[in-house]
Tab-separated table of C-alpha atoms in Angstrom:
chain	number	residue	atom	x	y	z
A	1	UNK	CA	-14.724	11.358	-1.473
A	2	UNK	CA	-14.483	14.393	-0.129
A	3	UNK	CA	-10.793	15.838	-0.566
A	4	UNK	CA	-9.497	18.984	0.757
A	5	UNK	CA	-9.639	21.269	-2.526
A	6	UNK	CA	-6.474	23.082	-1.552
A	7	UNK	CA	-4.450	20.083	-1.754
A	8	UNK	CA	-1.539	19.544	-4.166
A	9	UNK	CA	-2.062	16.712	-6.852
A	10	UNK	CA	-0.065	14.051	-5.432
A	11	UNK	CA	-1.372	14.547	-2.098
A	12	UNK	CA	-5.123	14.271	-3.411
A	13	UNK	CA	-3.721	11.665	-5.392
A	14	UNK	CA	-1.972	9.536	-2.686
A	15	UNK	CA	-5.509	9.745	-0.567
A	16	UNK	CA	-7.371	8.078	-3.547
A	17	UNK	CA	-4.959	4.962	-3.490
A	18	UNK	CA	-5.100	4.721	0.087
A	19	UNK	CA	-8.931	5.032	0.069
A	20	UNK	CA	-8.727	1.823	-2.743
A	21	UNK	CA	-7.843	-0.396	0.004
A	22	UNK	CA	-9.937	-2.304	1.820
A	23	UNK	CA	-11.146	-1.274	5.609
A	24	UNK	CA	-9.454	2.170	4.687
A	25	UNK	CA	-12.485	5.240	4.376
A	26	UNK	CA	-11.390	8.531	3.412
A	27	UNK	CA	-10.726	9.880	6.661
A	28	UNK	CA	-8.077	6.932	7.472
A	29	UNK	CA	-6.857	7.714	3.658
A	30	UNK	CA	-6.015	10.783	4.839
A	31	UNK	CA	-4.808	10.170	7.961
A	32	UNK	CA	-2.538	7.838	6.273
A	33	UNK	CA	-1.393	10.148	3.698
A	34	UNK	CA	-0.478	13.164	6.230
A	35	UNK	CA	1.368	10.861	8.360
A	36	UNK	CA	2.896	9.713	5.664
A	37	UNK	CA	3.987	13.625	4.952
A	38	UNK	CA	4.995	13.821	8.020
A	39	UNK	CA	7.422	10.551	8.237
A	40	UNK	CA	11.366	10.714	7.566
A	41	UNK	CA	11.971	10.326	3.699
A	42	UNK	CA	13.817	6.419	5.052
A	43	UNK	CA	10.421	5.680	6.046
A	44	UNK	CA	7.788	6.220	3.129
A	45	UNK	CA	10.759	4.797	0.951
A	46	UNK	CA	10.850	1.744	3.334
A	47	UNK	CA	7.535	1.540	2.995
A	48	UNK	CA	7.123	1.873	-0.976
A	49	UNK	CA	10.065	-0.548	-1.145
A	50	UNK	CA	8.540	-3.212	0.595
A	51	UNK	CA	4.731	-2.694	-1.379
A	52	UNK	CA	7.127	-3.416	-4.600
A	53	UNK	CA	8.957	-6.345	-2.909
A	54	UNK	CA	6.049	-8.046	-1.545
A	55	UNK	CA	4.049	-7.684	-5.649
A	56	UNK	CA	8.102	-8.735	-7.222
A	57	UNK	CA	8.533	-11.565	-5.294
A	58	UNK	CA	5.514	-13.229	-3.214
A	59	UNK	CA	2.527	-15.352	-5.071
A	60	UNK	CA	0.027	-17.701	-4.368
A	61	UNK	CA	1.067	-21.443	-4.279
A	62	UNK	CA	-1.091	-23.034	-7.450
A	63	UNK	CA	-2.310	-25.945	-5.098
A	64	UNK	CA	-3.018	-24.540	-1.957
A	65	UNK	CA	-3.318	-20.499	-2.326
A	66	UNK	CA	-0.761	-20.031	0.396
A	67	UNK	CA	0.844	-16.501	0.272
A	68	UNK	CA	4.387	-17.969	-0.798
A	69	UNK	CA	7.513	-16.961	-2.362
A	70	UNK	CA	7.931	-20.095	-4.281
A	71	UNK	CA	5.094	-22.262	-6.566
A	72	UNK	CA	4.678	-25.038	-5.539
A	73	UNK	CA	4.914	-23.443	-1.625
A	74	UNK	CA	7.268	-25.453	0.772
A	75	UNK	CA	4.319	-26.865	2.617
A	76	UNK	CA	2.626	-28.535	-0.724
């Protein structure tokens, strides 16, 4: 992936996770990452908070694979 070489560490760094994700190419990584820059501090903590949230508190239901926040999920 081509990176700008100028870049500080935890921007170049930042770009890498983003270009992990699925759908995102390393232009989109970086797109992401400058925005993200460029956001108020509230926001890229909103943000963080809720990608921590969602992997604390949400699973898969063991019967149906339904993204739930209980197991069994409230349909099953």
């Amino acid at each position: 992936m081509d990176v700008i070489p100028s870049a500080a560490a935890p921007v170049v760094r930042l770009i890498e996770e983003f270009h992990k994700l699925p759908g995102v190419g390393p232009k989109s990584a970086q797109r992401l990452t400058y925005y993200l820059l460029r956001a108020p501090e509230e926001e890229a903590r909103a943000l963080a908070q809720a990608i921590l949230e969602v992997k604390e508190k949400i699973t898969f239901c063991s019967i149906c694979e339904n993204v739930t926040d209980r197991d069994p999920c409230l349909i099953c």
